[in-house]
Structures are given as C-alpha cells and as structure tokens.
Amino acid sequence: MTDTAGAGALPAQGMPAADVLDEIRALRDADRPTHGGRLFAYVYDPGVAGLDELAQAAYAQSAHVNGLDPTAFPSLLAMENTLVGAAARLLGGGPGTGAPDVVGSVTSGGTESLLLAVKAARDARPDLAEPRIVAPASAHAAFAKAAHYLRVALDTVPVDPVTLRPDVAAVAAAIRPETVLVVASAPSYAHGVVDPVAEIAAVAAAAGVRCHVDACFGGWALPWLRRLGAPVPPFDFAVAGVTSISVDLHKYAYAPKGVSVLLHRDPALRAPQFFAYADWPGYTMVNPVIASTRSGGPIAAAYATLRHLGEDGYLRLAAATRDAVAGLADAIRATPGLRLMAEPETTVVCFTSDDPGLDLFVLVDELTARGWHTQPQLTYADLPASVHLTVTAAVAPRVAEFGPALAEAVAAARAAGPVVLPPELLALAGSLTPEALTPDLVAGLAGGLGLAGGAGAPERMAVVNTLLDAAPARLRERLLAEFVGLLQRPAW
Ligand SMILES: Cc1ncc(COP(=O)(O)O)c(C=O)c1O
C-alpha cells in the first residue's frame, strides 16, 4: 500500500515541503503543550521571546556538522569547549578555584553523562572482576541502566521517608573493596532534594573511591538560586572528594534537547571515559562519548542559548522559577488532603495525599482534563505515591491560575472517588510473576486498559497507574516494556 498522507510509508512520489510540514504540525497537535507553563515534566520552558528562533537558526547552521572528528570541524570543538568551560565555572571549577584542572565532554543527555561517569569509574579499576557502585535509592534510574549496560553491580542505600535523603553512615557502610563509584544527587529528580554531598564525598574519599554528583537536573539552577540568596548546600567541585559532576543543558540551561555536560575534576579521571580503536582497516577512531557520529545541531543551539541568555538572563529566570515554586507550594499547602513530600528547596514541587478519599492518580487525570499536566510517581518502598512538578520559568505567569484549577480538580477527584480495580486484576497484579506474562495476557490487559490501538496513551491513566502501583517493581518493569512494545509498531 502506498500512502501520501498521514504517517504512512514512504510515498511513491515526494511531497511538497509545505505539505510535509503541515503533516508534522497535525501530528504535533496530539502532543502535550511544550510551551506555556502547564506541563510539569519533560520540557523546560524559559518563556523567553525569540529564544526558540535563535536556537533553531543555530541548530540549522550546524546540523550537518559531525562531532566524530574535532579536527575536521573545529567550530564544534570550539563550541563544546565553551560549553564545558561555562559549566565548569558555574560548578566550582576552573582557574582560580580549588579545581583548576576540570575537563569535560558534551554528551547527548543526562543518561549518557551518567553512563560515562560509571564507565570511567569502572574502567579505572581493571583489576576488579566484579565492580560495584553505591547510590541512594533516590538516584536517577539512569544509574540502574548504567549498571545494567556495563555489568556493574548497583548497591542502593534507602532514603529516609521524612528527609528523603540517605543516611551517610549507611552510604559508608555500603562501600566495599569492589566499589568504584559513589553517587549523590543535587537534587534528586523525584523529590527535588539535595543529598548531603559533602558528607557523601567525604566517605567516598576516605575509601579512595570516586564520587559523582548527579546535577543533571539542578546543576544549572542551584548556582543561580544560591546567588539569589537561597541556602543551597555545597554540592559542586568546591567539595573535596567530588570527582565528577553531570549537568544537563537541555534542562535548566533551556537549550533544545540533546545536550549535557560531564565534568571530571582532572584529565586523569576522565581518561578511562574515552574509547579509541585503531585495529581495523577504517579510520582511526576516538570517541570521548558513546555516540560516534554526532550532529553539531544541539551543541550549536546550546551555545547560542547560553550566549544569548547570559548570567543576567539565567538569574532572572531562576528568580521567576523560585517565585513560581513558592506559589505552587502555597497552593498545595492550602489544599486539605494534600501534603508536600518535602519543603521545596530547588525547582521541584512534589506532593502526596494523606486522605484515602482523594486518589492522587484520579487527581492527576482531573488536572490533565483541565490542561495542567503533572507527573504521577508510584509507591516505592515506604514512600507513598506522589505527584511531581518540574517547575520552569514559564510557569511563573500561570501560577495564580493553578490554585483554582487544583481546587476544582480535587473536588472532581473526591466526587469520582478512588480507583477500584476489579478484584481479579488486583489479584493478578499481586501474584503474577514477570516470567508468567504471556503475549496474550499482555494484549488482553492492554486492551482492557485502553492501551492498545496505537493511539498513544488514553486520556485517563488512573486505572493503569493503580494497576502498576499494585505490582512489584519487576512486574511494573515488564508491564511497561510490554505496553510500550505494543505502541512501537511500524506504520506501514
Ligand atoms: C537527576 C537526573 N539525572 C539524570 C537524568 C536523565 O537525564 P536524560 O533524561 O537527559 O537522559 C534526569 C532526567 O530527568 C535527572 O533528573
């Protein structure tokens, strides 16, 4: 079958450019709104007029440049070095600091930066047959992914249900002779809480182990918040014992997606991150990061974004974000039945419900129905289910509208009542093992939950979230993978 409209296969005859763009525009209509301050996850919107156009123009200039070989494209090397220098300077490194030799690499995102931090730590210890890393349970899931990809064991340290931070003595106790890396977050994604970085780095250093600070989320926000007077604890290279830091420019630096920076305190720490290969008949290859061919587009767009916003711009955006966080937190505090998981200290607002009559997953759907897109987080260990809000500068002008919308959504969620799973489904979630999941069972489940049919997720997700919430982590993982496998099918 040939198809010249919609998301069909390659058309027999090429289409006019304007029609193609119309197609994409029509597809984009189904997406969550990337701009406008009503989507509290996935996107980082500064709400600065003209910034998108600048980033797009810069992206276009360098889209076909290849980061594979910095000698062939010195423009890219120059921009990368500028990004790394800016990140290092912001995070306590560079000339005149206690970490004058900081070096780094530009990666495609936080996950790649964390994978490489783990790889560098692992490959610095070739003597270890079974290397391990230690991370608080609140550390980003990308560390588990890194451990899985790199065959490194992950030792997680529980977080306190009140402070949402790990106990430093427990971190110290988790460090073994095979430990190659200890992790701290600044802040954690789920709750926006900064770990006791100085104490964690100290126990790592005492054991002679690297310490990575995952500042992917907060590394480009905390320094500005501190300059504005917020009591941000030490978390960067000013802390002795911190050996590497990741910071994502596609988060609070407000660059388009595809750019993160991984910094190391000195070149020797970075060396095992690189991969070089000359034992084949093709070009000699040296890759500082995971990708080989890399588009210059995201790097040029990030460069343009940093140069255009400047320090004064980021300070202004941080002040707007701080005020938005305060306003959202006030709205939560003013809502009976809701409770902040932690007093916001960064750019996250995270809340839970103490009231069995107010189902958080239903509330999330009711907020979505009113145009406010929040992120549900499932029950974990002794932490209750919660709702996560990543707050960016574009939220500031919307804050006054959030309180009334929340009140309405809460009233609607109470009226609807909590999700009650059919007993057989609940029993299934509690008893099914991942190994027992058959394709038929998954297809039946997905059909019943409205997840089949290729149209993406259904509008109402409370039932799906309740089912996942009732399942143990391994089963959740299997179900998620199966559901997404059903969505990712070729459009013929
Ligand atoms: C603390 C933290 N680390 C790592 C990541 C992973 O970043 P990415 O999604 O860019 O791979 C995130 C993403 O939200 C994060 O918040």
Short mmCIF file of C-alpha atoms and ligand atoms in Angstrom, two decimals:
data_model
loop_
_atom_site.label_atom_id
_atom_site.label_comp_id
_atom_site.label_asym_id
_atom_site.label_seq_id
_atom_site.Cartn_x
_atom_site.Cartn_y
_atom_site.Cartn_z
CA MET A 1 0.00 0.00 0.00
CA THR A 2 1.26 3.48 -0.76
CA ASP A 3 0.13 6.42 1.24
CA THR A 4 0.85 10.08 0.68
CA ALA A 5 -0.96 11.44 3.70
CA GLY A 6 -0.65 10.85 7.41
CA ALA A 7 2.11 8.79 8.93
CA GLY A 8 2.13 6.25 6.14
CA ALA A 9 5.07 4.57 4.46
CA LEU A 10 7.47 6.27 2.08
CA PRO A 11 5.30 7.94 -0.58
CA ALA A 12 5.77 6.82 -4.16
CA GLN A 13 6.25 10.45 -5.12
CA GLY A 14 7.86 13.01 -2.91
CA MET A 15 5.66 15.60 -1.31
CA PRO A 16 5.92 19.40 -1.38
CA ALA A 17 7.80 20.80 1.62
CA ALA A 18 4.79 22.77 2.86
CA ASP A 19 2.62 19.64 2.90
CA VAL A 20 5.22 17.72 4.87
CA LEU A 21 5.39 20.48 7.46
CA ASP A 22 1.58 20.51 7.63
CA GLU A 23 1.68 16.79 8.37
CA ILE A 24 4.11 17.27 11.21
CA ARG A 25 2.06 20.16 12.57
CA ALA A 26 -1.04 17.96 12.53
CA LEU A 27 0.82 15.17 14.33
CA ARG A 28 2.11 17.64 16.90
CA ASP A 29 -1.47 18.66 17.76
CA ALA A 30 -1.82 15.46 19.78
CA ASP A 31 1.23 16.28 21.93
CA ARG A 32 1.32 17.80 25.36
CA PRO A 33 2.00 21.57 25.21
CA THR A 34 5.77 22.11 25.26
CA HIS A 35 5.31 25.84 25.91
CA GLY A 36 3.06 27.86 28.14
CA GLY A 37 3.93 26.67 31.64
CA ARG A 38 1.28 23.99 32.10
CA LEU A 39 3.41 20.88 31.53
CA PHE A 40 5.39 19.97 34.66
CA ALA A 41 7.70 17.31 33.22
CA TYR A 42 9.66 16.50 30.05
CA VAL A 43 10.09 20.13 28.93
CA TYR A 44 12.00 23.14 30.20
CA ASP A 45 10.48 26.38 29.01
CA PRO A 46 12.01 29.73 29.89
CA GLY A 47 9.21 31.65 28.18
CA VAL A 48 11.73 33.98 26.54
CA ALA A 49 10.51 35.52 23.29
CA GLY A 50 12.79 34.83 20.33
CA LEU A 51 14.90 32.17 22.07
CA ASP A 52 13.39 29.26 20.13
CA GLU A 53 14.02 31.02 16.83
CA LEU A 54 17.64 31.72 17.79
CA ALA A 55 18.25 28.12 18.87
CA GLN A 56 16.62 26.81 15.69
CA ALA A 57 18.77 29.05 13.50
CA ALA A 58 21.93 27.98 15.33
CA TYR A 59 20.84 24.33 15.11
CA ALA A 60 20.31 24.66 11.36
CA GLN A 61 23.78 26.16 10.85
CA SER A 62 25.49 23.15 12.43
CA ALA A 63 23.03 20.29 11.88
CA HIS A 64 25.23 18.60 9.28
CA VAL A 65 28.50 19.12 11.11
CA ASN A 66 29.85 15.86 12.54
CA GLY A 67 31.35 15.69 16.00
CA LEU A 68 33.06 12.44 15.05
CA ASP A 69 36.27 14.27 14.22
CA PRO A 70 37.07 17.52 16.02
CA THR A 71 39.96 18.22 13.68
CA ALA A 72 37.64 18.26 10.68
CA PHE A 73 35.10 20.54 12.34
CA PRO A 74 36.91 22.90 14.71
CA SER A 75 33.76 25.01 15.03
CA LEU A 76 32.15 22.22 17.00
CA LEU A 77 35.21 21.69 19.18
CA ALA A 78 35.29 25.41 19.98
CA MET A 79 31.61 25.44 20.95
CA GLU A 80 31.95 22.26 23.02
CA ASN A 81 34.92 23.68 24.88
CA THR A 82 32.94 26.84 25.58
CA LEU A 83 30.02 24.83 26.99
CA VAL A 84 32.34 22.74 29.15
CA GLY A 85 34.15 25.85 30.40
CA ALA A 86 30.89 27.57 31.28
CA ALA A 87 29.59 24.51 33.13
CA ALA A 88 32.88 24.03 34.98
CA ARG A 89 33.00 27.67 36.03
CA LEU A 90 29.40 27.55 37.25
CA LEU A 91 30.11 24.40 39.25
CA GLY A 92 33.17 25.42 41.22
CA GLY A 93 35.91 24.56 38.75
CA GLY A 94 38.34 26.39 36.52
CA PRO A 95 41.14 28.92 37.01
CA GLY A 96 41.39 30.37 40.49
CA THR A 97 39.31 27.63 42.13
CA GLY A 98 40.24 24.56 44.12
CA ALA A 99 39.59 22.51 40.96
CA PRO A 100 41.65 24.33 38.30
CA ASP A 101 42.11 21.31 36.02
CA VAL A 102 38.46 20.39 35.43
CA VAL A 103 37.84 18.88 31.99
CA GLY A 104 34.68 17.58 30.42
CA SER A 105 32.73 16.33 27.45
CA VAL A 106 29.44 17.26 25.85
CA THR A 107 27.04 14.31 25.71
CA SER A 108 23.56 13.83 24.33
CA GLY A 109 21.80 13.93 27.71
CA GLY A 110 21.82 13.06 31.35
CA THR A 111 21.63 9.34 30.80
CA GLU A 112 24.69 9.36 28.56
CA SER A 113 26.61 11.50 31.05
CA LEU A 114 25.79 9.07 33.86
CA LEU A 115 26.63 6.01 31.74
CA LEU A 116 30.01 7.57 31.02
CA ALA A 117 30.66 8.51 34.65
CA VAL A 118 30.07 4.86 35.56
CA LYS A 119 32.17 3.62 32.63
CA ALA A 120 35.08 5.89 33.55
CA ALA A 121 34.92 4.67 37.17
CA ARG A 122 34.68 1.04 36.12
CA ASP A 123 37.50 1.21 33.57
CA ALA A 124 39.77 3.00 36.03
CA ARG A 125 39.75 -0.26 38.02
CA PRO A 126 40.53 -3.03 35.51
CA ASP A 127 41.80 -5.09 38.44
CA LEU A 128 38.24 -5.64 39.70
CA ALA A 129 36.34 -8.60 38.28
CA GLU A 130 33.01 -7.50 39.76
CA PRO A 131 32.89 -3.72 40.14
CA ARG A 132 30.07 -2.08 42.09
CA ILE A 133 28.56 1.37 42.54
CA VAL A 134 26.74 2.80 45.56
CA ALA A 135 23.76 5.11 45.02
CA PRO A 136 20.91 6.38 47.18
CA ALA A 137 17.57 4.80 46.23
CA SER A 138 16.51 8.28 45.10
CA ALA A 139 19.30 8.46 42.49
CA HIS A 140 18.08 8.64 38.91
CA ALA A 141 17.11 5.37 37.23
CA ALA A 142 19.87 6.00 34.68
CA PHE A 143 22.36 4.66 37.24
CA ALA A 144 20.49 1.35 37.23
CA LYS A 145 20.61 1.46 33.44
CA ALA A 146 24.35 2.16 33.52
CA ALA A 147 24.87 -0.71 35.95
CA HIS A 148 22.85 -2.98 33.68
CA TYR A 149 24.56 -1.96 30.45
CA LEU A 150 28.05 -2.03 31.94
CA ARG A 151 27.66 -5.13 34.11
CA VAL A 152 28.38 -3.25 37.30
CA ALA A 153 26.51 -4.19 40.48
CA LEU A 154 24.31 -1.47 41.99
CA ASP A 155 24.12 -1.17 45.77
CA THR A 156 21.25 1.13 46.70
CA VAL A 157 21.03 2.87 50.05
CA PRO A 158 17.48 3.56 51.26
CA VAL A 159 16.32 7.14 51.78
CA ASP A 160 14.67 8.34 54.96
CA PRO A 161 10.90 8.67 54.37
CA VAL A 162 10.87 12.11 56.00
CA THR A 163 14.10 13.77 54.81
CA LEU A 164 14.13 11.78 51.54
CA ARG A 165 17.92 11.65 51.91
CA PRO A 166 20.21 8.67 52.54
CA ASP A 167 21.90 8.19 55.88
CA VAL A 168 25.61 8.94 55.35
CA ALA A 169 26.68 6.14 57.71
CA ALA A 170 24.64 3.73 55.57
CA VAL A 171 26.38 5.04 52.44
CA ALA A 172 29.75 4.50 54.12
CA ALA A 173 28.71 1.00 55.17
CA ALA A 174 27.66 0.14 51.61
CA ILE A 175 31.12 0.92 50.21
CA ARG A 176 33.05 -2.30 49.63
CA PRO A 177 36.52 -3.04 48.28
CA GLU A 178 34.92 -3.53 44.83
CA THR A 179 33.11 -0.16 44.88
CA VAL A 180 34.29 2.10 42.04
CA LEU A 181 31.83 4.98 42.40
CA VAL A 182 29.60 6.59 45.00
CA VAL A 183 26.71 8.74 43.81
CA ALA A 184 24.91 11.77 45.20
CA SER A 185 22.13 13.83 43.61
CA ALA A 186 21.84 17.62 43.51
CA PRO A 187 18.93 17.35 43.58
CA SER A 188 17.06 14.07 43.15
CA TYR A 189 14.55 14.21 40.33
CA ALA A 190 11.61 12.66 42.17
CA HIS A 191 11.52 14.98 45.18
CA GLY A 192 13.96 17.77 44.35
CA VAL A 193 16.02 17.10 47.47
CA VAL A 194 19.78 17.75 47.56
CA ASP A 195 21.72 14.85 49.11
CA PRO A 196 24.35 15.55 51.80
CA VAL A 197 27.01 15.83 49.10
CA ALA A 198 29.90 16.99 51.32
CA GLU A 199 29.39 14.10 53.74
CA ILE A 200 28.92 11.52 50.98
CA ALA A 201 32.00 12.77 49.12
CA ALA A 202 33.99 12.59 52.35
CA VAL A 203 33.15 8.93 52.99
CA ALA A 204 33.90 8.11 49.35
CA ALA A 205 37.25 9.91 49.52
CA ALA A 206 38.11 8.18 52.79
CA ALA A 207 37.59 4.87 50.99
CA GLY A 208 39.59 6.03 47.97
CA VAL A 209 36.51 5.85 45.72
CA ARG A 210 35.27 8.29 43.08
CA CYS A 211 32.19 10.38 43.89
CA HIS A 212 29.84 11.53 41.13
CA VAL A 213 27.35 14.32 41.76
CA ASP A 214 24.34 13.97 39.52
CA ALA A 215 23.45 17.60 38.96
CA CYS A 216 21.80 16.78 35.63
CA PHE A 217 18.59 18.30 36.88
CA GLY A 218 19.78 21.02 39.22
CA GLY A 219 23.28 21.91 38.12
CA TRP A 220 22.13 24.85 36.04
CA ALA A 221 19.56 26.04 38.60
CA LEU A 222 21.16 25.71 42.06
CA PRO A 223 24.06 28.14 41.44
CA TRP A 224 21.67 30.90 40.38
CA LEU A 225 19.29 30.19 43.27
CA ARG A 226 22.27 30.42 45.63
CA ARG A 227 23.28 33.77 44.15
CA LEU A 228 19.72 34.92 44.78
CA GLY A 229 20.15 34.06 48.45
CA ALA A 230 18.74 30.53 48.72
CA PRO A 231 20.50 28.32 51.28
CA VAL A 232 21.94 25.84 48.75
CA PRO A 233 24.34 23.40 50.45
CA PRO A 234 27.77 22.79 48.88
CA PHE A 235 27.43 20.25 46.08
CA ASP A 236 29.99 21.08 43.39
CA PHE A 237 33.79 20.95 42.90
CA ALA A 238 34.16 23.21 45.93
CA VAL A 239 33.53 19.98 47.85
CA ALA A 240 36.72 17.96 48.28
CA GLY A 241 36.14 14.40 47.13
CA VAL A 242 33.68 15.23 44.34
CA THR A 243 35.41 13.74 41.30
CA SER A 244 32.80 14.24 38.59
CA ILE A 245 29.58 16.20 38.00
CA SER A 246 26.91 15.96 35.30
CA VAL A 247 24.73 18.90 34.30
CA ASP A 248 22.14 18.86 31.54
CA LEU A 249 21.99 21.94 29.35
CA HIS A 250 18.70 20.73 27.91
CA LYS A 251 17.13 21.15 31.34
CA TYR A 252 17.63 24.43 33.24
CA ALA A 253 20.06 25.95 30.72
CA TYR A 254 16.95 25.90 28.49
CA ALA A 255 18.79 24.54 25.43
CA PRO A 256 16.90 22.32 22.97
CA LYS A 257 17.15 18.62 23.70
CA GLY A 258 20.33 16.64 23.18
CA VAL A 259 22.98 18.35 25.35
CA SER A 260 24.50 17.52 28.72
CA VAL A 261 27.99 18.10 30.13
CA LEU A 262 30.02 15.55 32.08
CA LEU A 263 32.83 17.16 34.07
CA HIS A 264 35.79 15.47 35.78
CA ARG A 265 37.99 17.11 38.38
CA ASP A 266 41.12 16.39 36.28
CA PRO A 267 42.14 14.81 32.97
CA ALA A 268 43.38 11.58 34.60
CA LEU A 269 39.90 10.93 36.00
CA ARG A 270 38.39 11.46 32.55
CA ALA A 271 40.87 9.32 30.62
CA PRO A 272 39.07 5.95 31.05
CA GLN A 273 35.87 7.53 29.71
CA PHE A 274 37.32 7.62 26.17
CA PHE A 275 37.21 4.82 23.64
CA ALA A 276 39.85 4.67 20.93
CA TYR A 277 40.28 1.97 18.32
CA ALA A 278 42.86 1.62 15.58
CA ASP A 279 42.80 -2.15 14.98
CA TRP A 280 40.62 -2.20 11.87
CA PRO A 281 41.13 -1.10 8.26
CA GLY A 282 38.98 2.03 8.50
CA TYR A 283 39.64 5.45 10.04
CA THR A 284 41.28 5.53 13.44
CA MET A 285 38.50 6.15 15.88
CA VAL A 286 38.46 8.03 19.14
CA ASN A 287 35.16 8.69 20.88
CA PRO A 288 35.08 10.72 24.08
CA VAL A 289 31.36 9.87 24.40
CA ILE A 290 29.07 6.98 23.44
CA ALA A 291 27.96 8.24 20.04
CA SER A 292 30.44 8.32 17.21
CA THR A 293 28.74 10.43 14.55
CA ARG A 294 27.18 13.35 16.41
CA SER A 295 25.20 16.23 14.96
CA GLY A 296 26.52 19.67 15.69
CA GLY A 297 22.93 20.94 15.85
CA PRO A 298 22.22 20.50 19.57
CA ILE A 299 25.66 21.80 20.51
CA ALA A 300 25.32 24.96 18.41
CA ALA A 301 21.79 25.50 19.74
CA ALA A 302 23.03 25.20 23.34
CA TYR A 303 25.92 27.54 22.59
CA ALA A 304 23.53 30.14 21.18
CA THR A 305 21.18 29.75 24.14
CA LEU A 306 23.93 30.30 26.74
CA ARG A 307 25.45 33.23 24.87
CA HIS A 308 22.07 34.89 24.40
CA LEU A 309 20.72 34.46 27.92
CA GLY A 310 23.96 35.18 29.77
CA GLU A 311 24.32 35.28 33.54
CA ASP A 312 21.79 38.07 33.91
CA GLY A 313 19.24 36.10 31.93
CA TYR A 314 19.70 32.93 33.98
CA LEU A 315 19.45 34.90 37.22
CA ARG A 316 16.20 36.46 36.06
CA LEU A 317 14.80 33.07 35.02
CA ALA A 318 15.88 31.49 38.33
CA ALA A 319 14.10 34.25 40.27
CA ALA A 320 10.91 33.66 38.27
CA THR A 321 11.20 29.91 38.84
CA ARG A 322 11.80 30.36 42.58
CA ASP A 323 8.66 32.53 42.84
CA ALA A 324 6.64 30.00 40.83
CA VAL A 325 7.78 27.18 43.13
CA ALA A 326 6.71 29.22 46.17
CA GLY A 327 3.29 29.92 44.64
CA LEU A 328 2.66 26.30 43.69
CA ALA A 329 3.76 25.07 47.11
CA ASP A 330 1.34 27.56 48.72
CA ALA A 331 -1.47 26.14 46.59
CA ILE A 332 -0.65 22.61 47.80
CA ARG A 333 -0.45 23.73 51.44
CA ALA A 334 -3.85 25.41 51.10
CA THR A 335 -5.49 22.20 49.85
CA PRO A 336 -6.91 19.92 52.54
CA GLY A 337 -5.84 16.31 51.98
CA LEU A 338 -2.64 17.18 50.11
CA ARG A 339 0.81 17.33 51.70
CA LEU A 340 4.19 18.40 50.34
CA MET A 341 6.62 15.47 50.32
CA ALA A 342 9.38 17.95 51.20
CA GLU A 343 9.62 21.69 51.61
CA PRO A 344 10.72 22.79 48.12
CA GLU A 345 14.39 23.76 48.18
CA THR A 346 15.07 23.64 44.45
CA THR A 347 12.79 23.70 41.40
CA VAL A 348 10.58 20.72 42.19
CA VAL A 349 7.23 20.67 43.93
CA CYS A 350 6.23 17.16 44.99
CA PHE A 351 3.11 16.31 46.93
CA THR A 352 1.17 13.34 48.18
CA SER A 353 -2.30 12.68 49.59
CA ASP A 354 -2.98 11.68 53.17
CA ASP A 355 -6.68 11.27 52.52
CA PRO A 356 -7.94 7.86 51.33
CA GLY A 357 -10.88 9.66 49.68
CA LEU A 358 -8.55 11.65 47.44
CA ASP A 359 -6.87 9.36 44.90
CA LEU A 360 -3.73 11.02 43.52
CA PHE A 361 -3.93 9.19 40.20
CA VAL A 362 -7.51 10.40 39.70
CA LEU A 363 -6.40 13.90 40.68
CA VAL A 364 -3.65 13.80 38.04
CA ASP A 365 -6.27 12.90 35.41
CA GLU A 366 -8.56 15.68 36.60
CA LEU A 367 -5.70 18.17 36.35
CA THR A 368 -4.91 16.88 32.86
CA ALA A 369 -8.54 17.36 31.86
CA ARG A 370 -8.14 21.00 32.92
CA GLY A 371 -4.94 21.47 30.89
CA TRP A 372 -2.41 21.00 33.72
CA HIS A 373 -0.03 18.14 33.05
CA THR A 374 1.63 16.74 36.17
CA GLN A 375 3.63 13.56 36.65
CA PRO A 376 2.42 10.71 38.88
CA GLN A 377 5.06 8.76 40.83
CA LEU A 378 4.23 5.27 42.10
CA THR A 379 4.53 3.98 45.65
CA TYR A 380 8.13 2.98 46.36
CA ALA A 381 9.37 1.11 49.46
CA ASP A 382 7.99 3.14 52.37
CA LEU A 383 7.36 6.23 50.25
CA PRO A 384 3.76 6.91 49.22
CA ALA A 385 2.65 7.60 45.66
CA SER A 386 3.19 11.24 44.82
CA VAL A 387 2.81 13.88 42.14
CA HIS A 388 5.89 15.55 40.68
CA LEU A 389 6.05 19.06 39.25
CA THR A 390 9.19 20.19 37.47
CA VAL A 391 8.87 23.96 37.62
CA THR A 392 10.41 26.22 35.00
CA ALA A 393 10.39 29.97 34.46
CA ALA A 394 7.42 29.80 32.07
CA VAL A 395 5.23 28.60 34.95
CA ALA A 396 5.53 31.96 36.76
CA PRO A 397 2.81 33.81 34.83
CA ARG A 398 0.45 30.82 35.26
CA VAL A 399 0.80 30.29 39.00
CA ALA A 400 -2.26 32.30 40.02
CA GLU A 401 -4.43 30.05 37.81
CA PHE A 402 -3.07 26.85 39.32
CA GLY A 403 -4.70 27.16 42.77
CA PRO A 404 -8.29 27.41 41.49
CA ALA A 405 -7.66 24.62 38.94
CA LEU A 406 -6.25 22.42 41.68
CA ALA A 407 -9.25 23.10 43.93
CA GLU A 408 -11.62 22.15 41.09
CA ALA A 409 -9.61 19.03 40.23
CA VAL A 410 -9.53 17.95 43.87
CA ALA A 411 -13.31 18.37 44.16
CA ALA A 412 -13.81 16.34 40.99
CA ALA A 413 -11.40 13.62 42.19
CA ARG A 414 -13.22 13.37 45.51
CA ALA A 415 -16.55 13.17 43.71
CA ALA A 416 -15.25 10.44 41.39
CA GLY A 417 -13.75 8.52 44.30
CA PRO A 418 -10.65 6.35 44.29
CA VAL A 419 -10.00 3.85 41.51
CA VAL A 420 -11.20 0.40 42.48
CA LEU A 421 -9.52 -2.27 40.41
CA PRO A 422 -11.61 -5.33 39.66
CA PRO A 423 -10.57 -7.93 42.27
CA GLU A 424 -9.25 -10.32 39.61
CA LEU A 425 -6.94 -7.58 38.24
CA LEU A 426 -5.74 -6.68 41.71
CA ALA A 427 -5.03 -10.32 42.45
CA LEU A 428 -3.18 -10.61 39.15
CA ALA A 429 -1.00 -7.58 39.92
CA GLY A 430 -0.13 -9.03 43.31
CA SER A 431 0.54 -12.59 42.21
CA LEU A 432 1.74 -12.52 38.62
CA THR A 433 5.45 -13.03 38.06
CA PRO A 434 7.18 -11.30 35.14
CA GLU A 435 8.05 -14.75 33.73
CA ALA A 436 4.37 -15.73 33.65
CA LEU A 437 3.40 -12.81 31.40
CA THR A 438 2.46 -14.18 28.00
CA PRO A 439 1.90 -12.04 24.90
CA ASP A 440 -1.81 -12.94 25.01
CA LEU A 441 -2.12 -11.88 28.63
CA VAL A 442 -0.37 -8.59 27.92
CA ALA A 443 -2.51 -7.89 24.85
CA GLY A 444 -5.69 -8.65 26.83
CA LEU A 445 -4.56 -6.43 29.68
CA ALA A 446 -3.57 -3.60 27.35
CA GLY A 447 -6.89 -3.85 25.53
CA GLY A 448 -8.82 -3.75 28.79
CA LEU A 449 -6.85 -0.71 29.94
CA GLY A 450 -7.29 1.18 26.68
CA LEU A 451 -3.58 1.00 25.87
CA ALA A 452 -3.85 -0.90 22.61
CA GLY A 453 -4.67 0.54 19.22
CA GLY A 454 -1.61 2.66 18.51
CA ALA A 455 -3.17 5.97 19.50
CA GLY A 456 -0.78 6.55 22.38
CA ALA A 457 -1.85 6.62 26.00
CA PRO A 458 -5.52 7.08 26.89
CA GLU A 459 -6.67 10.38 28.38
CA ARG A 460 -7.42 8.77 31.72
CA MET A 461 -4.47 6.91 33.18
CA ALA A 462 -5.65 6.40 36.77
CA VAL A 463 -6.57 2.74 36.25
CA VAL A 464 -3.24 1.98 34.57
CA ASN A 465 -1.34 3.77 37.34
CA THR A 466 -3.34 1.96 40.03
CA LEU A 467 -2.56 -1.38 38.43
CA LEU A 468 1.14 -0.55 38.17
CA ASP A 469 1.11 0.75 41.72
CA ALA A 470 -0.24 -2.58 42.95
CA ALA A 471 2.50 -4.53 41.20
CA PRO A 472 6.02 -5.15 42.50
CA ALA A 473 8.84 -3.29 40.71
CA ARG A 474 9.95 -6.20 38.50
CA LEU A 475 6.40 -6.74 37.26
CA ARG A 476 5.94 -2.99 36.71
CA GLU A 477 9.05 -3.00 34.55
CA ARG A 478 7.87 -5.94 32.47
CA LEU A 479 4.39 -4.46 32.02
CA LEU A 480 5.78 -1.09 30.98
CA ALA A 481 8.15 -2.69 28.48
CA GLU A 482 5.34 -4.82 27.05
CA PHE A 483 2.93 -1.87 26.81
CA VAL A 484 5.50 0.31 25.05
CA GLY A 485 6.35 -2.63 22.80
CA LEU A 486 2.71 -2.65 21.75
CA LEU A 487 2.85 1.07 20.95
CA GLN A 488 6.08 0.83 18.96
CA ARG A 489 4.81 -0.92 15.87
CA PRO A 490 5.68 0.04 12.31
CA ALA A 491 3.22 2.28 10.44
CA TRP A 492 3.02 0.52 7.11
C1 LIG B 1 18.78 13.92 38.32
C2 LIG B 1 18.68 13.41 36.91
N1 LIG B 1 19.67 12.65 36.41
C3 LIG B 1 19.61 12.15 35.17
C4 LIG B 1 18.53 12.40 34.35
C5 LIG B 1 18.48 11.76 32.97
O1 LIG B 1 18.53 12.75 32.01
P1 LIG B 1 18.08 12.49 30.48
O2 LIG B 1 16.60 12.28 30.50
O3 LIG B 1 18.53 13.75 29.81
O4 LIG B 1 18.81 11.30 29.97
C6 LIG B 1 17.48 13.18 34.82
C7 LIG B 1 16.30 13.43 34.00
O5 LIG B 1 15.31 13.98 34.43
C8 LIG B 1 17.56 13.72 36.13
O6 LIG B 1 16.58 14.45 36.64
#
